[in-house]
Amino acid sequence: MYCIEDRFLMSKCMPEWILTLEEQGWYPYVTGTSVIGIKYKDGILMAADTGGSYGSTLRYKSVERMKVIGKHSLLGASGEISDFQEILRYLDELILYDNMWDDGNSLGPKEIHNYLNRVMYNRRNKFNPLWNSLVLGGVKNGNKYLGVVTMLGAHYADNHVATGFGNHLAVPILRSEWKEGMSFEEAVKLLEKCLLVLLYRDRSSINKFQIAKITEEGATIYPAYSLKTFWGFSAFQNPGQFAEGTW
Amino acid sequence: MDPLHDMNLDAPHSMGTTIIGVSYDGGVVLGADSRTSTGMYVANRASDKITQLTENVYVCRSGSAADTQVVSDYVRYFLHQHTIQLGQPSTVKVAANLIRMLSYQNKNMLQAGLIVGGWDKYDGGQIYSVPLGGTILKQPFAIGGSGSSYLYGFMDQAWKEGMSKDEAEKLVVKAASLAMARDGASGGVIRTVIINADGVTRNFYPGDTHPLWHDELEAQNSLLDVLSSGGAACPEPMST
């Protein structure tokens, strides 16, 4: 009813005139798409593509969206890359202070997950969110942990998780095919199955992936690679055959 | 608030410029067009969008002229102090991260797409992209500004690993020229800055030095010259 400038001013003093984040000037610019994580026999496996989209343009093709945190955790993020980079700076400081105690103890995945939850929820309460969905996985003292924190501050942990499109496409596959104590090879194959579906069906995915592993021994982020895609269905050859003009 | 941001988050925000940065073995080449527009009017047809931050680090500016000028002024000031305290030239990484810091912390208010390029003795030539939002990404080459939309395909095909200084500069000039041919918000002259261990070289390429692209014609002084040279067939007057 009132113009946006008036609503902006009124929103400052009257909660009923609250503006959406976009109206306030909050937009994600460079974004990453799905991250998938699963528990397997030796620890956690996480996968994501290396794309940074700028709106509908696939602008950056070598963005590492998974990083090692401390000794025991891996963090993967979808959403605004600049906010992910800022979160990495916060965690850098957290790990530094943890190391400075020099007491032989180190922050495990549960603690990092909790910390991230606090950060994301408090920012959400101030209407100034970090525009990310985070996947935090790790192993400490033989205990595997895999959790998610969203930009709203919602958090949960499970045997298999995903963000963004992954929630819709990968999670059903994981629910059906994940099992306790999978080998590294089985787990990688399962992740690749999900990544391929996401490549086919998520417009912002690219064919360049990274898989990251964390076990009691340590973390490994494997070099980026591409997957072969299949287009050989006979129905793909002449789809308009019995339905002229179909798309 | 402003109509450009209303709907369609899918469309990247347009910035009137073409800026490019390419690294080669030994340094970097930065390039830009020279058009500053206010709406449809060309306010400055010979701007210099490649700005010095330190002796060895320059930044290509796209987006709001005011925002990018202020950000580079602050970063130049911080880097100056940093250099004094450090006792040696600042690294390209530090310069790029200061740009990132200002872009990120003021992301709500700024419209600045920046490409930082330079040379230092530790890591040689480096290019860092700092787009809208304040993400920082190190890249072998970077493109930015509204004209860059026309260069994604071109650079995918034309950029190769291990180019020489001359090859890199030729690529930058060709790319900028192609973008300026199609982007209304880019134009004027092409300025390049080459930074390496030996120092900094500025080059200037006015329109008549660019190659001609599709549907463009050789520049003439006048129609009279065209007719008198007799080359092109002189059209007969039309009659019924």
Coordinates of C-alpha atoms in Angstrom, one line a residue:
Chain A
M1 CA 0.0 0.0 0.0
Y2 CA 2.7 2.5 1.0
C3 CA 5.8 2.9 -1.2
I4 CA 8.9 0.9 -0.2
E5 CA 10.7 3.9 1.2
D6 CA 7.9 4.7 3.6
R7 CA 7.7 1.0 4.6
F8 CA 11.4 0.9 5.2
L9 CA 11.2 3.8 7.6
M10 CA 8.1 2.5 9.3
S11 CA 9.7 -1.0 9.7
K12 CA 12.4 0.7 11.9
C13 CA 9.8 1.5 14.7
M14 CA 6.8 -0.7 14.1
P15 CA 7.2 -4.5 13.9
E16 CA 4.1 -4.9 11.8
W17 CA 5.8 -3.1 8.9
I18 CA 8.7 -5.6 8.8
L19 CA 10.3 -5.8 5.4
T20 CA 11.5 -9.0 3.6
L21 CA 15.3 -9.4 3.5
E22 CA 15.3 -8.6 -0.2
E23 CA 13.4 -5.4 0.4
Q24 CA 16.0 -4.5 3.0
G25 CA 18.8 -5.0 0.5
W26 CA 19.9 -8.5 1.3
Y27 CA 20.6 -10.6 -1.8
P28 CA 22.7 -13.6 -2.3
Y29 CA 25.1 -13.0 -5.2
V30 CA 27.6 -15.8 -5.7
T31 CA 26.0 -19.0 -4.6
G32 CA 26.9 -22.7 -4.3
T33 CA 24.3 -25.5 -4.8
S34 CA 23.8 -28.8 -2.9
V35 CA 26.1 -30.5 -0.5
I36 CA 25.6 -34.2 0.4
G37 CA 27.0 -36.0 3.4
I38 CA 26.9 -39.6 4.6
K39 CA 28.3 -41.7 7.4
Y40 CA 30.3 -44.8 6.3
K41 CA 32.4 -47.5 8.0
D42 CA 35.5 -45.3 8.7
G43 CA 33.9 -41.9 9.1
I44 CA 32.1 -39.3 7.0
L45 CA 32.1 -38.7 3.3
M46 CA 30.9 -35.4 1.8
A47 CA 30.4 -34.3 -1.7
A48 CA 29.7 -31.0 -3.6
D49 CA 30.3 -29.5 -7.0
T50 CA 32.8 -26.8 -7.4
G51 CA 30.4 -24.2 -8.9
G52 CA 29.7 -20.6 -7.9
S53 CA 26.6 -19.3 -9.7
Y54 CA 25.9 -15.7 -10.2
G55 CA 22.1 -15.6 -10.7
S56 CA 21.5 -17.9 -13.6
T57 CA 25.1 -17.6 -14.9
L58 CA 27.5 -20.4 -14.0
R59 CA 30.2 -17.9 -13.3
Y60 CA 32.9 -19.6 -11.2
K61 CA 33.8 -23.2 -11.8
S62 CA 36.5 -23.9 -9.3
V63 CA 35.1 -22.9 -5.9
E64 CA 36.0 -25.3 -3.1
R65 CA 32.9 -25.5 -1.0
M66 CA 34.2 -28.0 1.6
K67 CA 37.0 -27.2 4.0
V68 CA 38.7 -29.0 6.9
I69 CA 38.1 -27.5 10.3
G70 CA 40.6 -28.3 13.1
K71 CA 41.6 -31.9 13.4
H72 CA 38.2 -33.6 13.5
S73 CA 35.7 -31.9 11.2
L74 CA 34.7 -31.1 7.6
L75 CA 32.5 -28.2 6.7
G76 CA 30.6 -28.0 3.5
A77 CA 28.4 -25.1 2.5
S78 CA 25.8 -24.1 0.0
G79 CA 24.5 -20.6 -0.5
E80 CA 26.3 -17.3 -0.6
I81 CA 30.1 -17.9 -0.9
S82 CA 31.2 -14.7 0.7
D83 CA 29.3 -15.7 3.9
F84 CA 30.9 -19.1 3.8
Q85 CA 34.3 -17.5 3.6
E86 CA 33.4 -15.3 6.6
I87 CA 32.3 -18.4 8.6
L88 CA 35.7 -20.0 7.8
R89 CA 37.3 -16.9 9.3
Y90 CA 35.2 -17.2 12.5
L91 CA 36.1 -20.9 12.7
D92 CA 39.8 -20.1 12.1
E93 CA 39.7 -17.9 15.2
L94 CA 37.8 -20.5 17.2
I95 CA 40.3 -23.3 16.4
L96 CA 43.2 -20.9 17.0
Y97 CA 42.0 -20.1 20.5
D98 CA 41.3 -23.8 21.1
N99 CA 44.9 -24.6 20.1
M100 CA 46.3 -21.9 22.3
W101 CA 45.0 -23.7 25.4
D102 CA 47.6 -26.3 24.5
D103 CA 45.8 -28.8 26.8
G104 CA 45.7 -31.7 24.5
N105 CA 42.0 -31.3 23.9
S106 CA 40.5 -30.2 20.6
L107 CA 37.1 -29.2 19.4
G108 CA 35.1 -32.1 17.9
P109 CA 32.4 -32.0 15.3
K110 CA 29.5 -31.8 17.9
E111 CA 31.1 -28.7 19.4
I112 CA 31.6 -27.0 16.0
H113 CA 28.1 -27.9 15.0
N114 CA 26.7 -26.3 18.2
Y115 CA 28.9 -23.2 17.7
L116 CA 27.7 -22.8 14.1
N117 CA 24.1 -23.2 15.2
R118 CA 24.5 -20.4 17.7
V119 CA 26.1 -18.1 15.1
M120 CA 23.4 -18.8 12.5
Y121 CA 20.5 -18.5 14.8
N122 CA 21.6 -15.3 16.4
R123 CA 22.2 -13.7 13.0
R124 CA 18.7 -14.8 12.0
N125 CA 17.2 -13.2 15.1
K126 CA 18.9 -9.9 14.1
F127 CA 17.4 -10.2 10.5
N128 CA 21.0 -10.3 9.2
P129 CA 21.5 -14.0 8.3
L130 CA 24.5 -15.7 6.8
W131 CA 22.9 -17.0 3.7
N132 CA 24.2 -20.6 3.9
S133 CA 23.1 -24.2 4.6
L134 CA 26.0 -25.9 6.3
V135 CA 26.9 -29.5 6.5
L136 CA 29.3 -30.3 9.4
G137 CA 30.7 -33.8 9.6
G138 CA 33.5 -35.4 11.6
V139 CA 34.9 -38.2 13.8
K140 CA 36.3 -37.9 17.3
N141 CA 37.3 -40.8 19.5
G142 CA 35.7 -43.2 17.2
N143 CA 32.3 -41.4 17.3
K144 CA 31.0 -40.3 13.9
Y145 CA 28.9 -37.2 13.7
L146 CA 27.0 -35.6 10.8
G147 CA 24.8 -32.5 11.1
V148 CA 23.3 -29.6 9.3
V149 CA 22.7 -25.9 10.2
T150 CA 20.5 -23.8 8.0
M151 CA 20.4 -20.0 7.5
L152 CA 17.4 -19.8 9.9
G153 CA 19.3 -21.5 12.6
A154 CA 17.5 -24.9 12.3
H155 CA 19.9 -27.7 13.1
Y156 CA 19.7 -31.5 13.1
A157 CA 22.0 -34.5 12.8
D158 CA 21.5 -37.8 10.9
N159 CA 23.3 -40.7 9.1
H160 CA 22.8 -38.9 5.8
V161 CA 22.1 -35.3 5.0
A162 CA 21.9 -32.9 2.1
T163 CA 21.2 -29.2 1.4
G164 CA 19.2 -27.3 -1.2
F165 CA 18.2 -29.5 -4.1
G166 CA 19.9 -32.4 -2.5
N167 CA 17.1 -32.5 0.1
H168 CA 14.6 -33.3 -2.7
L169 CA 16.7 -35.4 -5.0
A170 CA 19.5 -37.0 -3.0
V171 CA 17.8 -37.7 0.4
P172 CA 15.2 -40.1 -1.0
I173 CA 18.0 -42.1 -2.7
L174 CA 20.0 -42.1 0.5
R175 CA 17.0 -43.1 2.6
S176 CA 16.5 -46.1 0.3
E177 CA 20.1 -47.2 -0.3
W178 CA 22.2 -46.1 2.7
K179 CA 23.1 -48.7 5.2
E180 CA 25.2 -49.0 8.3
G181 CA 28.9 -49.7 7.9
M182 CA 29.3 -49.1 4.1
S183 CA 32.8 -49.4 2.7
F184 CA 34.6 -46.4 1.2
E185 CA 33.9 -47.7 -2.3
E186 CA 30.2 -48.3 -1.7
A187 CA 29.8 -44.9 -0.1
V188 CA 31.6 -43.1 -3.0
K189 CA 29.4 -44.9 -5.5
L190 CA 26.3 -43.9 -3.6
L191 CA 27.4 -40.3 -3.4
E192 CA 28.2 -40.3 -7.2
K193 CA 24.7 -41.7 -7.9
C194 CA 23.2 -38.7 -6.0
L195 CA 25.6 -36.2 -7.7
L196 CA 24.7 -37.5 -11.1
V197 CA 20.9 -37.0 -10.4
L198 CA 21.7 -33.5 -9.2
L199 CA 23.7 -32.8 -12.3
Y200 CA 20.8 -33.9 -14.5
R201 CA 18.1 -32.1 -12.6
D202 CA 19.6 -29.1 -10.8
R203 CA 20.1 -26.1 -13.1
S204 CA 22.8 -24.6 -11.0
S205 CA 25.0 -27.7 -10.8
I206 CA 28.1 -28.2 -12.9
N207 CA 30.0 -31.3 -13.9
K208 CA 33.0 -30.8 -11.6
F209 CA 32.8 -32.4 -8.2
Q210 CA 34.8 -32.9 -5.1
I211 CA 34.6 -35.6 -2.5
A212 CA 35.9 -35.1 1.0
K213 CA 36.6 -37.7 3.6
I214 CA 37.2 -37.5 7.3
T215 CA 38.2 -40.5 9.5
E216 CA 39.9 -40.9 12.8
E217 CA 43.3 -40.6 10.9
G218 CA 42.5 -37.3 9.4
A219 CA 40.8 -35.4 6.5
T220 CA 41.3 -35.6 2.8
I221 CA 39.7 -33.4 0.1
Y222 CA 40.1 -35.3 -3.2
P223 CA 41.0 -33.4 -6.3
A224 CA 38.1 -32.2 -8.5
Y225 CA 36.8 -34.6 -11.2
S226 CA 33.9 -34.9 -13.7
L227 CA 31.4 -37.7 -14.1
K228 CA 30.2 -39.4 -17.3
T229 CA 26.6 -38.7 -18.2
F230 CA 24.2 -41.0 -19.9
W231 CA 22.0 -39.8 -22.8
G232 CA 21.5 -43.2 -24.6
F233 CA 17.8 -43.8 -23.9
S234 CA 16.0 -44.6 -27.1
A235 CA 13.2 -42.3 -26.1
F236 CA 15.6 -39.4 -26.2
Q237 CA 16.3 -39.8 -29.9
N238 CA 13.0 -38.6 -31.3
P239 CA 10.7 -37.4 -28.5
G240 CA 8.3 -35.7 -30.8
Q241 CA 7.5 -38.9 -32.7
F242 CA 4.2 -39.5 -31.2
A243 CA 3.6 -36.0 -29.9
E244 CA 4.5 -33.4 -32.5
G245 CA 5.6 -30.1 -30.9
T246 CA 6.3 -31.7 -27.5
W247 CA 9.2 -30.4 -25.5
Chain B
M1 CA 13.5 -0.5 -2.9
D2 CA 14.8 0.2 -6.3
P3 CA 13.0 -1.4 -9.3
L4 CA 16.2 -3.2 -10.5
H5 CA 16.2 -5.3 -7.4
D6 CA 12.5 -6.0 -7.2
M7 CA 12.0 -9.4 -8.9
N8 CA 14.1 -11.8 -10.8
L9 CA 17.0 -12.6 -8.5
D10 CA 18.2 -14.7 -11.4
A11 CA 19.4 -11.8 -13.4
P12 CA 22.9 -10.5 -12.4
H13 CA 23.0 -6.8 -11.6
S14 CA 24.3 -5.0 -14.7
M15 CA 27.4 -2.8 -14.4
G16 CA 28.4 -0.5 -17.2
T17 CA 32.0 -1.6 -17.9
T18 CA 34.2 -4.4 -19.2
I19 CA 37.1 -5.3 -17.0
I20 CA 39.6 -8.2 -17.5
G21 CA 42.6 -9.6 -15.7
V22 CA 44.9 -12.3 -17.0
S23 CA 47.9 -13.8 -15.3
Y24 CA 50.9 -15.1 -17.3
D25 CA 54.1 -16.7 -16.2
G26 CA 55.9 -13.7 -14.7
G27 CA 53.1 -11.3 -14.1
V28 CA 49.6 -10.1 -14.9
V29 CA 47.8 -8.0 -17.6
L30 CA 44.8 -5.9 -16.5
G31 CA 42.5 -4.4 -19.1
A32 CA 39.4 -2.2 -19.1
D33 CA 37.2 -0.1 -21.4
S34 CA 36.9 3.7 -20.7
R35 CA 33.2 4.4 -20.7
T36 CA 31.4 5.9 -17.7
S37 CA 27.7 6.2 -18.2
T38 CA 24.9 8.0 -16.4
G39 CA 21.9 6.2 -17.7
M40 CA 22.1 6.6 -21.5
Y41 CA 24.5 9.5 -21.4
V42 CA 28.3 8.9 -21.6
A43 CA 29.6 11.0 -18.8
N44 CA 33.2 10.3 -19.5
R45 CA 34.5 8.6 -22.7
A46 CA 38.1 8.3 -21.6
S47 CA 37.9 7.1 -18.0
D48 CA 40.7 5.2 -16.3
K49 CA 39.2 2.2 -14.6
I50 CA 42.5 0.6 -13.6
T51 CA 43.5 2.2 -10.4
Q52 CA 46.8 1.9 -8.5
L53 CA 46.7 0.6 -4.9
T54 CA 50.4 0.2 -4.4
E55 CA 53.5 0.2 -6.7
N56 CA 52.9 -3.5 -7.5
V57 CA 49.1 -3.9 -7.2
Y58 CA 46.3 -2.4 -9.3
V59 CA 42.6 -2.9 -9.3
C60 CA 40.1 -2.9 -12.1
R61 CA 36.8 -1.2 -11.1
S62 CA 33.3 -1.9 -12.2
G63 CA 29.9 -1.0 -10.8
S64 CA 29.3 2.3 -9.1
A65 CA 32.0 4.8 -9.9
A66 CA 31.7 6.5 -6.5
D67 CA 31.7 3.2 -4.5
T68 CA 34.7 1.8 -6.3
Q69 CA 36.6 5.1 -5.9
V70 CA 36.0 5.3 -2.2
V71 CA 36.8 1.6 -1.6
S72 CA 40.1 1.9 -3.5
D73 CA 41.0 5.1 -1.7
Y74 CA 40.5 3.4 1.7
V75 CA 42.5 0.3 0.6
R76 CA 45.3 2.5 -0.8
Y77 CA 45.5 4.2 2.6
F78 CA 45.5 1.0 4.5
L79 CA 48.1 -0.6 2.2
H80 CA 50.3 2.4 2.6
Q81 CA 50.3 2.1 6.3
H82 CA 50.8 -1.7 6.0
T83 CA 53.8 -1.2 3.8
I84 CA 55.4 1.2 6.3
Q85 CA 54.8 -1.2 9.2
L86 CA 55.9 -4.3 7.2
G87 CA 59.1 -2.6 5.8
Q88 CA 58.6 -4.1 2.4
P89 CA 56.0 -4.0 -0.4
S90 CA 52.6 -5.5 0.5
T91 CA 51.6 -8.7 -1.2
V92 CA 48.8 -9.0 -3.8
K93 CA 46.9 -11.3 -1.4
V94 CA 46.8 -8.7 1.3
A95 CA 45.5 -6.0 -1.1
A96 CA 42.9 -8.3 -2.4
N97 CA 41.7 -9.3 1.1
L98 CA 41.4 -5.6 2.1
I99 CA 39.2 -5.1 -0.9
R100 CA 37.2 -8.1 0.2
M101 CA 36.9 -6.9 3.7
L102 CA 35.4 -3.5 2.7
S103 CA 33.2 -5.2 0.0
Y104 CA 31.9 -7.8 2.4
Q105 CA 31.3 -5.6 5.5
N106 CA 29.4 -3.1 3.4
K107 CA 27.7 -5.5 1.1
N108 CA 24.2 -3.9 1.7
M109 CA 25.3 -0.5 0.5
L110 CA 28.0 -1.1 -2.2
Q111 CA 27.8 -1.9 -5.8
A112 CA 31.4 -2.8 -6.6
G113 CA 32.7 -5.6 -8.8
L114 CA 36.5 -5.5 -8.5
I115 CA 39.4 -7.4 -10.0
V116 CA 42.7 -7.1 -8.1
G117 CA 45.9 -7.9 -10.0
G118 CA 49.6 -7.5 -9.2
W119 CA 53.0 -9.0 -8.7
D120 CA 54.9 -9.8 -5.6
K121 CA 58.2 -11.7 -5.0
Y122 CA 56.5 -14.5 -3.1
D123 CA 53.8 -15.7 -5.4
G124 CA 54.5 -13.9 -8.7
G125 CA 51.6 -12.6 -10.7
Q126 CA 48.2 -13.1 -9.2
I127 CA 44.6 -12.2 -10.1
Y128 CA 41.8 -12.1 -7.4
S129 CA 38.2 -11.6 -8.2
V130 CA 36.0 -9.7 -5.7
P131 CA 32.5 -9.7 -7.1
L132 CA 29.2 -8.2 -5.6
G133 CA 28.7 -9.6 -2.1
G134 CA 32.4 -9.7 -1.2
T135 CA 33.4 -13.3 -2.2
I136 CA 37.2 -13.6 -2.9
L137 CA 38.4 -16.0 -5.5
K138 CA 41.9 -16.4 -6.9
Q139 CA 41.8 -17.2 -10.6
P140 CA 44.2 -17.5 -13.5
F141 CA 42.1 -15.0 -15.3
A142 CA 39.0 -12.9 -14.5
I143 CA 36.3 -10.9 -16.3
G144 CA 33.8 -8.5 -14.8
G145 CA 31.3 -5.7 -15.6
S146 CA 28.3 -5.7 -17.9
G147 CA 30.5 -6.4 -20.9
S148 CA 31.8 -9.6 -19.4
S149 CA 28.5 -11.4 -20.2
Y150 CA 29.7 -11.5 -23.8
L151 CA 33.1 -12.9 -22.9
Y152 CA 32.3 -16.1 -21.0
G153 CA 32.2 -18.2 -24.2
F154 CA 35.1 -16.4 -25.8
M155 CA 37.4 -16.8 -22.8
D156 CA 36.4 -20.5 -22.3
Q157 CA 37.7 -21.0 -25.8
A158 CA 40.6 -18.6 -26.1
W159 CA 42.4 -18.7 -22.7
K160 CA 45.2 -21.1 -22.5
E161 CA 47.6 -22.0 -19.7
G162 CA 51.2 -20.7 -20.0
M163 CA 50.8 -17.7 -22.2
S164 CA 53.6 -15.2 -22.7
K165 CA 53.2 -11.5 -21.7
D166 CA 52.5 -10.5 -25.3
E167 CA 50.0 -13.3 -25.8
A168 CA 48.2 -12.3 -22.6
E169 CA 48.0 -8.7 -23.6
K170 CA 46.7 -9.5 -27.0
L171 CA 44.0 -11.7 -25.4
V172 CA 43.0 -8.9 -23.1
V173 CA 42.8 -6.3 -25.9
K174 CA 40.8 -8.7 -28.2
A175 CA 38.4 -9.6 -25.4
A176 CA 37.8 -6.0 -24.4
S177 CA 37.3 -5.1 -28.0
L178 CA 34.7 -7.8 -28.6
A179 CA 32.8 -6.9 -25.4
M180 CA 32.8 -3.2 -26.4
A181 CA 31.4 -4.1 -29.8
R182 CA 28.3 -5.6 -28.2
D183 CA 27.8 -4.0 -24.8
G184 CA 26.3 -0.5 -25.0
A185 CA 27.6 0.3 -21.5
S186 CA 31.2 -0.3 -22.6
G187 CA 33.2 1.6 -25.1
G188 CA 35.9 4.2 -25.8
V189 CA 39.5 3.2 -25.6
I190 CA 41.1 0.1 -24.1
R191 CA 43.6 0.7 -21.4
T192 CA 45.9 -2.1 -20.2
V193 CA 48.4 -2.3 -17.3
I194 CA 51.1 -4.9 -17.3
I195 CA 52.6 -5.7 -13.9
N196 CA 55.7 -7.9 -13.4
A197 CA 59.0 -8.1 -11.6
D198 CA 60.4 -5.3 -13.9
G199 CA 57.7 -2.9 -13.0
V200 CA 54.5 -1.5 -14.5
T201 CA 53.7 -0.6 -18.1
R202 CA 50.6 1.3 -19.2
N203 CA 49.2 1.0 -22.7
F204 CA 46.5 2.8 -24.6
Y205 CA 44.5 1.4 -27.5
P206 CA 42.2 3.8 -29.2
G207 CA 39.3 2.6 -31.4
D208 CA 41.1 2.7 -34.7
T209 CA 43.7 0.2 -33.5
H210 CA 41.1 -2.5 -32.7
P211 CA 40.3 -5.2 -35.3
L212 CA 37.0 -5.0 -37.0
W213 CA 34.4 -7.5 -35.9
H214 CA 31.2 -8.8 -37.6
D215 CA 29.1 -6.2 -39.3
E216 CA 31.6 -3.4 -38.6
L217 CA 33.0 -1.2 -41.3
E218 CA 36.4 0.4 -41.9
A219 CA 36.4 4.0 -40.6
Q220 CA 36.4 6.8 -43.2
N221 CA 36.8 10.5 -43.1
S222 CA 33.8 11.1 -45.3
L223 CA 31.4 9.6 -47.8
L224 CA 33.1 11.8 -50.3
D225 CA 36.3 9.8 -49.9
V226 CA 34.4 6.5 -50.4
L227 CA 32.9 7.8 -53.6
S228 CA 36.0 9.3 -55.0
S229 CA 38.1 6.2 -54.4
G230 CA 35.6 4.6 -56.7
G231 CA 36.1 1.3 -55.1
A232 CA 32.5 0.6 -53.9
A233 CA 30.0 0.6 -56.8
C234 CA 28.3 4.0 -56.9
P235 CA 24.6 3.3 -56.6
E236 CA 22.5 4.4 -59.6
P237 CA 19.6 6.7 -58.8
M238 CA 16.4 4.8 -58.4
S239 CA 13.7 5.2 -61.0
T240 CA 10.3 3.7 -61.5

